[in-house]
Amino acid sequence: MAVPIKMADIARLAGVSVSTVSRALAGSSLVPAAKREEILAIAQAQGYVINEQARNLRLKKTRTIGVVIPLGHEVGQLISDPFFIELFGRLADEITARDYNVLLSKIAKPEPGWLDRLIQSQRTDGLIVIGQSDQHEALNHTARTHLPLVVWGAHMPNQLYCSVGSDNIGGAYTAVSHLIRQGRRRIAFLGMADVPEVSLRREGYLRALAEAGIAADPALMEPAHFTLDTAYDSMRHLIDSGIGFDAVFAVSDVIAIAAMKALAAAGRRVPDDVAVIGFDDITVAAYSSPPLTSVRQDLARGARVMVDLLFRRMEGEDTPSATMPAELVLRRSCGAA
């Protein structure tokens, strides 16, 4: 059996030290380009295979980024949710473009200390958390001692962690203001306001109503979870209550699409009888029936910003949070051509 060639053998053949070979194989600019190419050619000719696991252990790096979805508020929501799929895909593209691997974790019913245990497992070099859920305090606690952490979500008062997200207040305000300009006065709100991003979207909804001189009616604020079945039931509950409404602002596209299905089942025409606007502008929004007007979150840009901030934090930089503008995309569900 042939004896595997070692780095020391490459060093002897190239007439350099073992440390120089190590740097050359890692692509270090400390080794002149000509010498680096010579060492790489010798290693290839001799059939030398780099032990990435051993090298990462020496460097105390895993070359892996963790993407975590905590679902303390929504245990029934699946990773296959269209919003998660789109954002995770964007993140994976950005992370793998930097030659890092991705480790995806869903944390259903997070228990105290879950985030610290995840970090202590040393399986990743940095963490991206998708959504604050009801874990704002846990994220704040961990951020005091763990720098390489970036969260997709709302920017909260007294927040210690770095977050990236959209202008939830502004996006909701623009959507509801558009409905009001279209002559809609009884606008229902669908969403769970105890989630940070949703709370801000509710604030934008209320601000638009107040500015138009429309009194907010608590009976029109219907709690709705982020899953199709539960959101459908919430819309049916509002319909069956007999309360009059001529528009719906849903805090996600999934909720909005379920609402349109429930309205159709009840014989309500969208947008003739009830106009509907969602939030996120996931790909399926443009292909729903009718096509859904939605507040677009730029997930491609968001993923790019999150990964950039995380890698800067992995280098020791304490980066600030970022809030991106949200854009209203008009389609037929609110009467737009």
mmCIF file of C-alpha atoms in Angstrom:
data_model
loop_
_atom_site.group_PDB
_atom_site.id
_atom_site.type_symbol
_atom_site.label_atom_id
_atom_site.label_comp_id
_atom_site.label_asym_id
_atom_site.label_seq_id
_atom_site.Cartn_x
_atom_site.Cartn_y
_atom_site.Cartn_z
ATOM 1 C CA MET A 1 0.000 0.000 0.000
ATOM 2 C CA ALA A 2 1.362 3.413 -0.978
ATOM 3 C CA VAL A 3 2.229 5.720 1.899
ATOM 4 C CA PRO A 4 0.184 8.969 1.706
ATOM 5 C CA ILE A 5 2.369 11.929 0.837
ATOM 6 C CA LYS A 6 2.732 14.501 3.595
ATOM 7 C CA MET A 7 3.181 18.258 3.621
ATOM 8 C CA ALA A 8 6.800 17.725 4.711
ATOM 9 C CA ASP A 9 7.398 15.771 1.488
ATOM 10 C CA ILE A 10 6.048 18.676 -0.582
ATOM 11 C CA ALA A 11 8.301 21.064 1.348
ATOM 12 C CA ARG A 12 11.391 18.902 0.627
ATOM 13 C CA LEU A 13 10.586 18.683 -3.079
ATOM 14 C CA ALA A 14 9.961 22.439 -3.334
ATOM 15 C CA GLY A 15 12.969 23.367 -1.200
ATOM 16 C CA VAL A 16 10.898 25.414 1.258
ATOM 17 C CA SER A 17 9.656 25.118 4.834
ATOM 18 C CA VAL A 18 6.503 23.254 5.840
ATOM 19 C CA SER A 19 4.908 26.548 6.957
ATOM 20 C CA THR A 20 5.498 28.004 3.463
ATOM 21 C CA VAL A 21 3.800 24.987 1.893
ATOM 22 C CA SER A 22 0.881 25.414 4.296
ATOM 23 C CA ARG A 23 0.510 29.081 3.356
ATOM 24 C CA ALA A 24 0.785 28.328 -0.363
ATOM 25 C CA LEU A 25 -1.873 25.628 -0.244
ATOM 26 C CA ALA A 26 -4.143 28.055 1.617
ATOM 27 C CA GLY A 27 -3.635 30.658 -1.128
ATOM 28 C CA SER A 28 -1.821 33.102 1.157
ATOM 29 C CA SER A 29 -0.453 36.251 -0.489
ATOM 30 C CA LEU A 30 2.546 35.979 1.856
ATOM 31 C CA VAL A 31 3.984 33.426 -0.577
ATOM 32 C CA PRO A 32 5.061 34.953 -3.938
ATOM 33 C CA ALA A 33 2.730 33.965 -6.773
ATOM 34 C CA ALA A 34 5.417 32.086 -8.747
ATOM 35 C CA LYS A 35 6.488 30.035 -5.737
ATOM 36 C CA ARG A 36 2.853 29.408 -4.782
ATOM 37 C CA GLU A 37 2.093 28.028 -8.243
ATOM 38 C CA GLU A 38 5.207 25.837 -8.121
ATOM 39 C CA ILE A 39 4.182 24.364 -4.762
ATOM 40 C CA LEU A 40 0.618 23.763 -5.948
ATOM 41 C CA ALA A 41 1.930 22.017 -9.080
ATOM 42 C CA ILE A 42 4.170 19.716 -7.012
ATOM 43 C CA ALA A 43 1.302 18.922 -4.630
ATOM 44 C CA GLN A 44 -0.983 18.072 -7.531
ATOM 45 C CA ALA A 45 1.630 15.944 -9.269
ATOM 46 C CA GLN A 46 2.276 14.003 -6.074
ATOM 47 C CA GLY A 47 -1.446 13.466 -5.413
ATOM 48 C CA TYR A 48 -1.445 15.445 -2.174
ATOM 49 C CA VAL A 49 -4.952 15.981 -0.730
ATOM 50 C CA ILE A 50 -5.561 18.807 1.739
ATOM 51 C CA ASN A 51 -7.229 17.668 4.951
ATOM 52 C CA GLU A 52 -9.729 20.510 5.260
ATOM 53 C CA GLN A 53 -11.123 19.253 8.562
ATOM 54 C CA ALA A 54 -7.702 19.117 10.191
ATOM 55 C CA ARG A 55 -6.791 22.554 8.826
ATOM 56 C CA ASN A 56 -10.029 24.059 10.116
ATOM 57 C CA LEU A 57 -9.402 22.547 13.531
ATOM 58 C CA ARG A 58 -5.964 24.163 13.617
ATOM 59 C CA LEU A 59 -7.429 27.501 12.588
ATOM 60 C CA LYS A 60 -10.368 27.047 14.997
ATOM 61 C CA LYS A 61 -12.770 27.615 12.111
ATOM 62 C CA THR A 62 -15.578 25.493 10.697
ATOM 63 C CA ARG A 63 -16.070 27.471 7.467
ATOM 64 C CA THR A 64 -19.776 27.062 8.145
ATOM 65 C CA ILE A 65 -22.464 29.689 8.745
ATOM 66 C CA GLY A 66 -25.532 28.747 10.743
ATOM 67 C CA VAL A 67 -28.942 29.947 9.549
ATOM 68 C CA VAL A 68 -31.466 29.602 12.361
ATOM 69 C CA ILE A 69 -35.256 29.947 12.338
ATOM 70 C CA PRO A 70 -36.734 30.272 15.863
ATOM 71 C CA LEU A 71 -40.477 29.659 15.983
ATOM 72 C CA GLY A 72 -41.569 30.387 19.525
ATOM 73 C CA HIS A 73 -44.582 32.308 18.229
ATOM 74 C CA GLU A 74 -45.565 29.977 15.394
ATOM 75 C CA VAL A 75 -44.773 26.324 16.041
ATOM 76 C CA GLY A 76 -46.894 25.203 13.080
ATOM 77 C CA GLN A 77 -44.945 27.221 10.519
ATOM 78 C CA LEU A 78 -42.732 25.090 8.271
ATOM 79 C CA ILE A 79 -39.325 25.771 6.718
ATOM 80 C CA SER A 80 -41.102 25.201 3.398
ATOM 81 C CA ASP A 81 -43.006 28.466 3.991
ATOM 82 C CA PRO A 82 -42.486 30.497 0.771
ATOM 83 C CA PHE A 83 -40.923 33.447 2.613
ATOM 84 C CA PHE A 84 -38.385 31.237 4.401
ATOM 85 C CA ILE A 85 -37.540 29.404 1.175
ATOM 86 C CA GLU A 86 -36.872 32.640 -0.734
ATOM 87 C CA LEU A 87 -34.792 34.263 1.983
ATOM 88 C CA PHE A 88 -32.843 31.095 2.789
ATOM 89 C CA GLY A 89 -32.055 30.578 -0.895
ATOM 90 C CA ARG A 90 -30.707 34.110 -1.157
ATOM 91 C CA LEU A 91 -28.629 33.646 1.980
ATOM 92 C CA ALA A 92 -27.256 30.310 0.788
ATOM 93 C CA ASP A 93 -26.178 31.894 -2.509
ATOM 94 C CA GLU A 94 -24.323 34.673 -0.695
ATOM 95 C CA ILE A 95 -22.680 32.361 1.854
ATOM 96 C CA THR A 96 -21.541 29.677 -0.597
ATOM 97 C CA ALA A 97 -20.156 32.379 -2.905
ATOM 98 C CA ARG A 98 -17.637 33.008 -0.098
ATOM 99 C CA ASP A 99 -16.695 29.314 -0.017
ATOM 100 C CA TYR A 100 -18.540 28.683 3.246
ATOM 101 C CA ASN A 101 -21.058 25.960 3.993
ATOM 102 C CA VAL A 102 -24.555 26.502 5.378
ATOM 103 C CA LEU A 103 -26.105 24.750 8.384
ATOM 104 C CA LEU A 104 -29.878 25.237 8.667
ATOM 105 C CA SER A 105 -31.659 24.818 12.004
ATOM 106 C CA LYS A 106 -35.306 25.218 12.968
ATOM 107 C CA ILE A 107 -35.886 25.860 16.660
ATOM 108 C CA ALA A 108 -39.505 25.031 17.509
ATOM 109 C CA LYS A 109 -40.584 26.021 21.029
ATOM 110 C CA PRO A 110 -37.204 27.557 21.992
ATOM 111 C CA GLU A 111 -36.201 26.768 25.559
ATOM 112 C CA PRO A 112 -34.113 29.099 27.770
ATOM 113 C CA GLY A 113 -30.459 29.063 26.696
ATOM 114 C CA TRP A 114 -31.148 27.588 23.235
ATOM 115 C CA LEU A 115 -29.056 30.193 21.422
ATOM 116 C CA ASP A 116 -26.101 29.930 23.805
ATOM 117 C CA ARG A 117 -26.119 26.145 23.436
ATOM 118 C CA LEU A 118 -26.132 26.507 19.668
ATOM 119 C CA ILE A 119 -23.040 28.731 19.844
ATOM 120 C CA GLN A 120 -21.276 26.497 22.385
ATOM 121 C CA SER A 121 -21.629 23.527 20.029
ATOM 122 C CA GLN A 122 -18.914 25.255 17.906
ATOM 123 C CA ARG A 123 -20.435 23.952 14.674
ATOM 124 C CA THR A 124 -20.448 27.375 13.001
ATOM 125 C CA ASP A 125 -18.287 30.489 12.711
ATOM 126 C CA GLY A 126 -21.274 32.852 12.706
ATOM 127 C CA LEU A 127 -25.056 32.842 12.969
ATOM 128 C CA ILE A 128 -27.869 34.418 10.960
ATOM 129 C CA VAL A 129 -31.246 34.285 12.696
ATOM 130 C CA ILE A 130 -34.329 34.644 10.473
ATOM 131 C CA GLY A 131 -36.993 36.444 12.486
ATOM 132 C CA GLN A 132 -36.994 37.510 16.095
ATOM 133 C CA SER A 133 -40.160 35.519 16.882
ATOM 134 C CA ASP A 134 -40.681 35.991 20.637
ATOM 135 C CA GLN A 135 -36.942 35.675 21.291
ATOM 136 C CA HIS A 136 -35.900 39.344 21.467
ATOM 137 C CA GLU A 137 -34.565 39.013 25.036
ATOM 138 C CA ALA A 138 -32.666 35.813 24.229
ATOM 139 C CA LEU A 139 -31.030 37.535 21.241
ATOM 140 C CA ASN A 140 -30.143 40.560 23.358
ATOM 141 C CA HIS A 141 -28.636 38.336 26.052
ATOM 142 C CA THR A 142 -26.419 36.474 23.590
ATOM 143 C CA ALA A 143 -25.374 39.648 21.753
ATOM 144 C CA ARG A 144 -23.651 40.903 24.919
ATOM 145 C CA THR A 145 -20.904 38.312 24.515
ATOM 146 C CA HIS A 146 -21.179 36.926 20.973
ATOM 147 C CA LEU A 147 -20.323 39.311 18.149
ATOM 148 C CA PRO A 148 -20.821 37.197 14.963
ATOM 149 C CA LEU A 149 -24.627 37.280 15.070
ATOM 150 C CA VAL A 150 -26.991 39.020 12.607
ATOM 151 C CA VAL A 151 -30.786 38.894 12.774
ATOM 152 C CA TRP A 152 -33.407 39.434 10.078
ATOM 153 C CA GLY A 153 -36.192 41.434 11.684
ATOM 154 C CA ALA A 154 -37.387 44.717 13.111
ATOM 155 C CA HIS A 155 -35.157 47.228 14.855
ATOM 156 C CA MET A 156 -36.354 47.331 18.472
ATOM 157 C CA PRO A 157 -35.794 49.836 21.327
ATOM 158 C CA ASN A 158 -32.753 48.986 23.494
ATOM 159 C CA GLN A 159 -31.624 46.395 20.957
ATOM 160 C CA LEU A 160 -28.092 45.036 21.401
ATOM 161 C CA TYR A 161 -27.911 42.693 18.410
ATOM 162 C CA CYS A 162 -27.317 43.649 14.785
ATOM 163 C CA SER A 163 -30.465 43.401 12.674
ATOM 164 C CA VAL A 164 -31.353 43.830 9.021
ATOM 165 C CA GLY A 165 -34.925 44.346 7.872
ATOM 166 C CA SER A 166 -37.399 46.450 5.966
ATOM 167 C CA ASP A 167 -39.214 49.628 6.948
ATOM 168 C CA ASN A 168 -42.220 47.815 8.367
ATOM 169 C CA ILE A 169 -44.010 50.956 9.548
ATOM 170 C CA GLY A 170 -43.450 52.801 6.278
ATOM 171 C CA GLY A 171 -44.409 49.820 4.143
ATOM 172 C CA ALA A 172 -47.671 49.236 6.003
ATOM 173 C CA TYR A 173 -48.464 52.950 6.042
ATOM 174 C CA THR A 174 -48.010 53.170 2.263
ATOM 175 C CA ALA A 175 -50.223 50.124 1.668
ATOM 176 C CA VAL A 176 -53.087 51.284 3.875
ATOM 177 C CA SER A 177 -52.850 54.866 2.585
ATOM 178 C CA HIS A 178 -53.242 53.504 -0.947
ATOM 179 C CA LEU A 179 -56.392 51.625 0.063
ATOM 180 C CA ILE A 180 -57.802 54.785 1.619
ATOM 181 C CA ARG A 181 -57.103 56.790 -1.542
ATOM 182 C CA GLN A 182 -59.010 54.101 -3.454
ATOM 183 C CA GLY A 183 -62.055 54.921 -1.311
ATOM 184 C CA ARG A 184 -61.771 52.037 1.162
ATOM 185 C CA ARG A 185 -62.753 53.026 4.703
ATOM 186 C CA ARG A 186 -63.319 49.757 6.573
ATOM 187 C CA ILE A 187 -59.892 48.153 6.366
ATOM 188 C CA ALA A 188 -59.277 44.916 8.268
ATOM 189 C CA PHE A 189 -55.874 44.039 9.736
ATOM 190 C CA LEU A 190 -54.792 40.369 9.704
ATOM 191 C CA GLY A 191 -51.777 39.339 11.802
ATOM 192 C CA MET A 192 -50.363 38.505 15.231
ATOM 193 C CA ALA A 193 -49.271 41.831 16.692
ATOM 194 C CA ASP A 194 -47.049 40.244 19.380
ATOM 195 C CA VAL A 195 -44.332 39.560 16.774
ATOM 196 C CA PRO A 196 -41.913 42.555 16.460
ATOM 197 C CA GLU A 197 -42.176 43.003 12.669
ATOM 198 C CA VAL A 198 -45.949 42.576 12.764
ATOM 199 C CA SER A 199 -46.247 45.033 15.639
ATOM 200 C CA LEU A 200 -44.540 47.679 13.514
ATOM 201 C CA ARG A 201 -46.760 46.877 10.527
ATOM 202 C CA ARG A 202 -49.764 47.357 12.788
ATOM 203 C CA GLU A 203 -48.330 50.712 13.840
ATOM 204 C CA GLY A 204 -48.091 51.761 10.179
ATOM 205 C CA TYR A 205 -51.700 50.585 9.624
ATOM 206 C CA LEU A 206 -52.959 52.645 12.577
ATOM 207 C CA ARG A 207 -50.920 55.676 11.526
ATOM 208 C CA ALA A 208 -52.456 55.680 8.041
ATOM 209 C CA LEU A 209 -55.971 55.416 9.481
ATOM 210 C CA ALA A 210 -55.357 58.228 11.962
ATOM 211 C CA GLU A 211 -53.906 60.514 9.304
ATOM 212 C CA ALA A 212 -57.045 59.992 7.186
ATOM 213 C CA GLY A 213 -59.327 60.687 10.144
ATOM 214 C CA ILE A 214 -60.598 57.078 10.271
ATOM 215 C CA ALA A 215 -61.173 55.668 13.738
ATOM 216 C CA ALA A 216 -59.481 52.316 14.272
ATOM 217 C CA ASP A 217 -62.026 49.576 14.975
ATOM 218 C CA PRO A 218 -60.626 46.784 17.201
ATOM 219 C CA ALA A 219 -63.233 44.428 15.711
ATOM 220 C CA LEU A 220 -61.426 44.708 12.365
ATOM 221 C CA MET A 221 -58.076 43.591 13.826
ATOM 222 C CA GLU A 222 -58.155 39.846 13.447
ATOM 223 C CA PRO A 223 -55.287 37.694 14.834
ATOM 224 C CA ALA A 224 -53.916 35.532 12.028
ATOM 225 C CA HIS A 225 -51.030 33.061 12.055
ATOM 226 C CA PHE A 226 -48.539 32.690 9.202
ATOM 227 C CA THR A 227 -49.862 29.356 7.907
ATOM 228 C CA LEU A 228 -52.415 29.037 5.092
ATOM 229 C CA ASP A 229 -54.968 26.947 6.991
ATOM 230 C CA THR A 230 -54.983 29.067 10.145
ATOM 231 C CA ALA A 231 -55.025 32.326 8.167
ATOM 232 C CA TYR A 232 -57.983 31.000 6.136
ATOM 233 C CA ASP A 233 -59.832 30.247 9.390
ATOM 234 C CA SER A 234 -59.085 33.758 10.690
ATOM 235 C CA MET A 235 -60.518 35.349 7.569
ATOM 236 C CA ARG A 236 -63.617 33.129 7.750
ATOM 237 C CA HIS A 237 -64.054 34.135 11.394
ATOM 238 C CA LEU A 238 -64.039 37.808 10.423
ATOM 239 C CA ILE A 239 -66.469 37.196 7.552
ATOM 240 C CA ASP A 240 -68.824 35.136 9.732
ATOM 241 C CA SER A 241 -68.825 37.823 12.446
ATOM 242 C CA GLY A 242 -70.932 39.983 10.172
ATOM 243 C CA ILE A 243 -68.691 43.022 10.613
ATOM 244 C CA GLY A 244 -68.582 45.149 7.474
ATOM 245 C CA PHE A 245 -65.257 45.719 5.732
ATOM 246 C CA ASP A 246 -64.185 46.667 2.221
ATOM 247 C CA ALA A 247 -60.439 45.984 2.358
ATOM 248 C CA VAL A 248 -57.875 43.724 4.032
ATOM 249 C CA PHE A 249 -54.283 44.526 4.925
ATOM 250 C CA ALA A 250 -52.515 41.239 5.694
ATOM 251 C CA VAL A 251 -49.071 41.225 7.314
ATOM 252 C CA SER A 252 -47.759 38.536 4.948
ATOM 253 C CA ASP A 253 -48.509 37.299 1.444
ATOM 254 C CA VAL A 254 -49.330 33.826 2.760
ATOM 255 C CA ILE A 255 -52.020 35.338 5.005
ATOM 256 C CA ALA A 256 -53.270 37.544 2.138
ATOM 257 C CA ILE A 257 -53.561 34.594 -0.278
ATOM 258 C CA ALA A 258 -55.455 32.562 2.338
ATOM 259 C CA ALA A 259 -57.716 35.566 2.925
ATOM 260 C CA MET A 260 -58.533 35.831 -0.788
ATOM 261 C CA LYS A 261 -59.407 32.132 -0.860
ATOM 262 C CA ALA A 262 -61.736 32.564 2.134
ATOM 263 C CA LEU A 263 -63.357 35.626 0.580
ATOM 264 C CA ALA A 264 -63.983 33.746 -2.658
ATOM 265 C CA ALA A 265 -65.528 30.840 -0.736
ATOM 266 C CA ALA A 266 -67.875 33.339 0.962
ATOM 267 C CA GLY A 267 -68.910 34.859 -2.377
ATOM 268 C CA ARG A 268 -66.937 38.080 -1.890
ATOM 269 C CA ARG A 269 -65.226 39.344 -5.051
ATOM 270 C CA VAL A 270 -61.627 40.628 -4.910
ATOM 271 C CA PRO A 271 -61.143 43.525 -5.508
ATOM 272 C CA ASP A 272 -64.743 44.568 -6.361
ATOM 273 C CA ASP A 273 -66.165 43.842 -2.899
ATOM 274 C CA VAL A 274 -62.951 43.636 -0.868
ATOM 275 C CA ALA A 275 -59.486 44.912 -1.832
ATOM 276 C CA VAL A 276 -56.533 42.917 -0.474
ATOM 277 C CA ILE A 277 -52.876 43.845 0.103
ATOM 278 C CA GLY A 278 -50.162 41.565 1.492
ATOM 279 C CA PHE A 279 -46.596 42.048 2.697
ATOM 280 C CA ASP A 280 -43.314 40.484 1.421
ATOM 281 C CA ASP A 281 -43.971 40.196 -2.336
ATOM 282 C CA ILE A 282 -42.861 36.586 -2.502
ATOM 283 C CA THR A 283 -42.730 35.113 -6.019
ATOM 284 C CA VAL A 284 -46.140 33.435 -5.779
ATOM 285 C CA ALA A 285 -47.841 36.807 -5.092
ATOM 286 C CA ALA A 286 -47.721 37.749 -8.782
ATOM 287 C CA TYR A 287 -49.303 34.393 -9.750
ATOM 288 C CA SER A 288 -52.164 34.282 -7.235
ATOM 289 C CA SER A 289 -55.750 34.810 -8.438
ATOM 290 C CA PRO A 290 -56.131 37.706 -8.698
ATOM 291 C CA PRO A 291 -52.473 38.781 -8.669
ATOM 292 C CA LEU A 292 -51.689 40.119 -5.193
ATOM 293 C CA THR A 293 -50.712 43.702 -4.442
ATOM 294 C CA SER A 294 -47.931 43.496 -1.873
ATOM 295 C CA VAL A 295 -45.315 45.462 0.031
ATOM 296 C CA ARG A 296 -42.023 44.244 -1.412
ATOM 297 C CA GLN A 297 -39.122 43.374 0.855
ATOM 298 C CA ASP A 298 -35.911 43.267 -1.189
ATOM 299 C CA LEU A 299 -34.752 39.832 -0.025
ATOM 300 C CA ALA A 300 -31.808 39.688 -2.439
ATOM 301 C CA ARG A 301 -30.416 42.922 -1.031
ATOM 302 C CA GLY A 302 -31.313 41.885 2.509
ATOM 303 C CA ALA A 303 -29.391 38.619 2.208
ATOM 304 C CA ARG A 304 -26.406 40.442 0.732
ATOM 305 C CA VAL A 305 -26.364 42.987 3.568
ATOM 306 C CA MET A 306 -26.791 40.340 6.272
ATOM 307 C CA VAL A 307 -23.937 38.172 5.019
ATOM 308 C CA ASP A 308 -21.666 41.184 4.560
ATOM 309 C CA LEU A 309 -22.368 42.406 8.093
ATOM 310 C CA LEU A 310 -21.874 38.916 9.530
ATOM 311 C CA PHE A 311 -18.465 38.462 7.894
ATOM 312 C CA ARG A 312 -17.397 41.891 9.109
ATOM 313 C CA ARG A 313 -18.500 40.922 12.611
ATOM 314 C CA MET A 314 -16.571 37.650 12.313
ATOM 315 C CA GLU A 315 -13.491 39.852 11.799
ATOM 316 C CA GLY A 316 -14.252 41.722 15.039
ATOM 317 C CA GLU A 317 -16.159 44.770 13.747
ATOM 318 C CA ASP A 318 -19.205 45.862 15.753
ATOM 319 C CA THR A 319 -21.472 46.754 12.838
ATOM 320 C CA PRO A 320 -24.700 48.813 13.071
ATOM 321 C CA SER A 321 -28.154 47.563 12.116
ATOM 322 C CA ALA A 322 -29.668 48.316 8.703
ATOM 323 C CA THR A 323 -33.243 49.162 7.677
ATOM 324 C CA MET A 324 -34.160 48.984 3.989
ATOM 325 C CA PRO A 325 -37.028 50.830 2.276
ATOM 326 C CA ALA A 326 -40.155 48.833 1.404
ATOM 327 C CA GLU A 327 -41.949 49.296 -1.927
ATOM 328 C CA LEU A 328 -45.651 48.878 -2.705
ATOM 329 C CA VAL A 329 -46.131 46.715 -5.820
ATOM 330 C CA LEU A 330 -49.585 47.299 -7.299
ATOM 331 C CA ARG A 331 -51.559 44.423 -8.829
ATOM 332 C CA ARG A 332 -55.211 43.556 -9.393
ATOM 333 C CA SER A 333 -56.107 42.488 -5.831
ATOM 334 C CA CYS A 334 -56.483 46.132 -4.832
ATOM 335 C CA GLY A 335 -58.036 47.250 -8.110
ATOM 336 C CA ALA A 336 -54.840 48.181 -9.950
ATOM 337 C CA ALA A 337 -54.645 47.314 -13.627
#
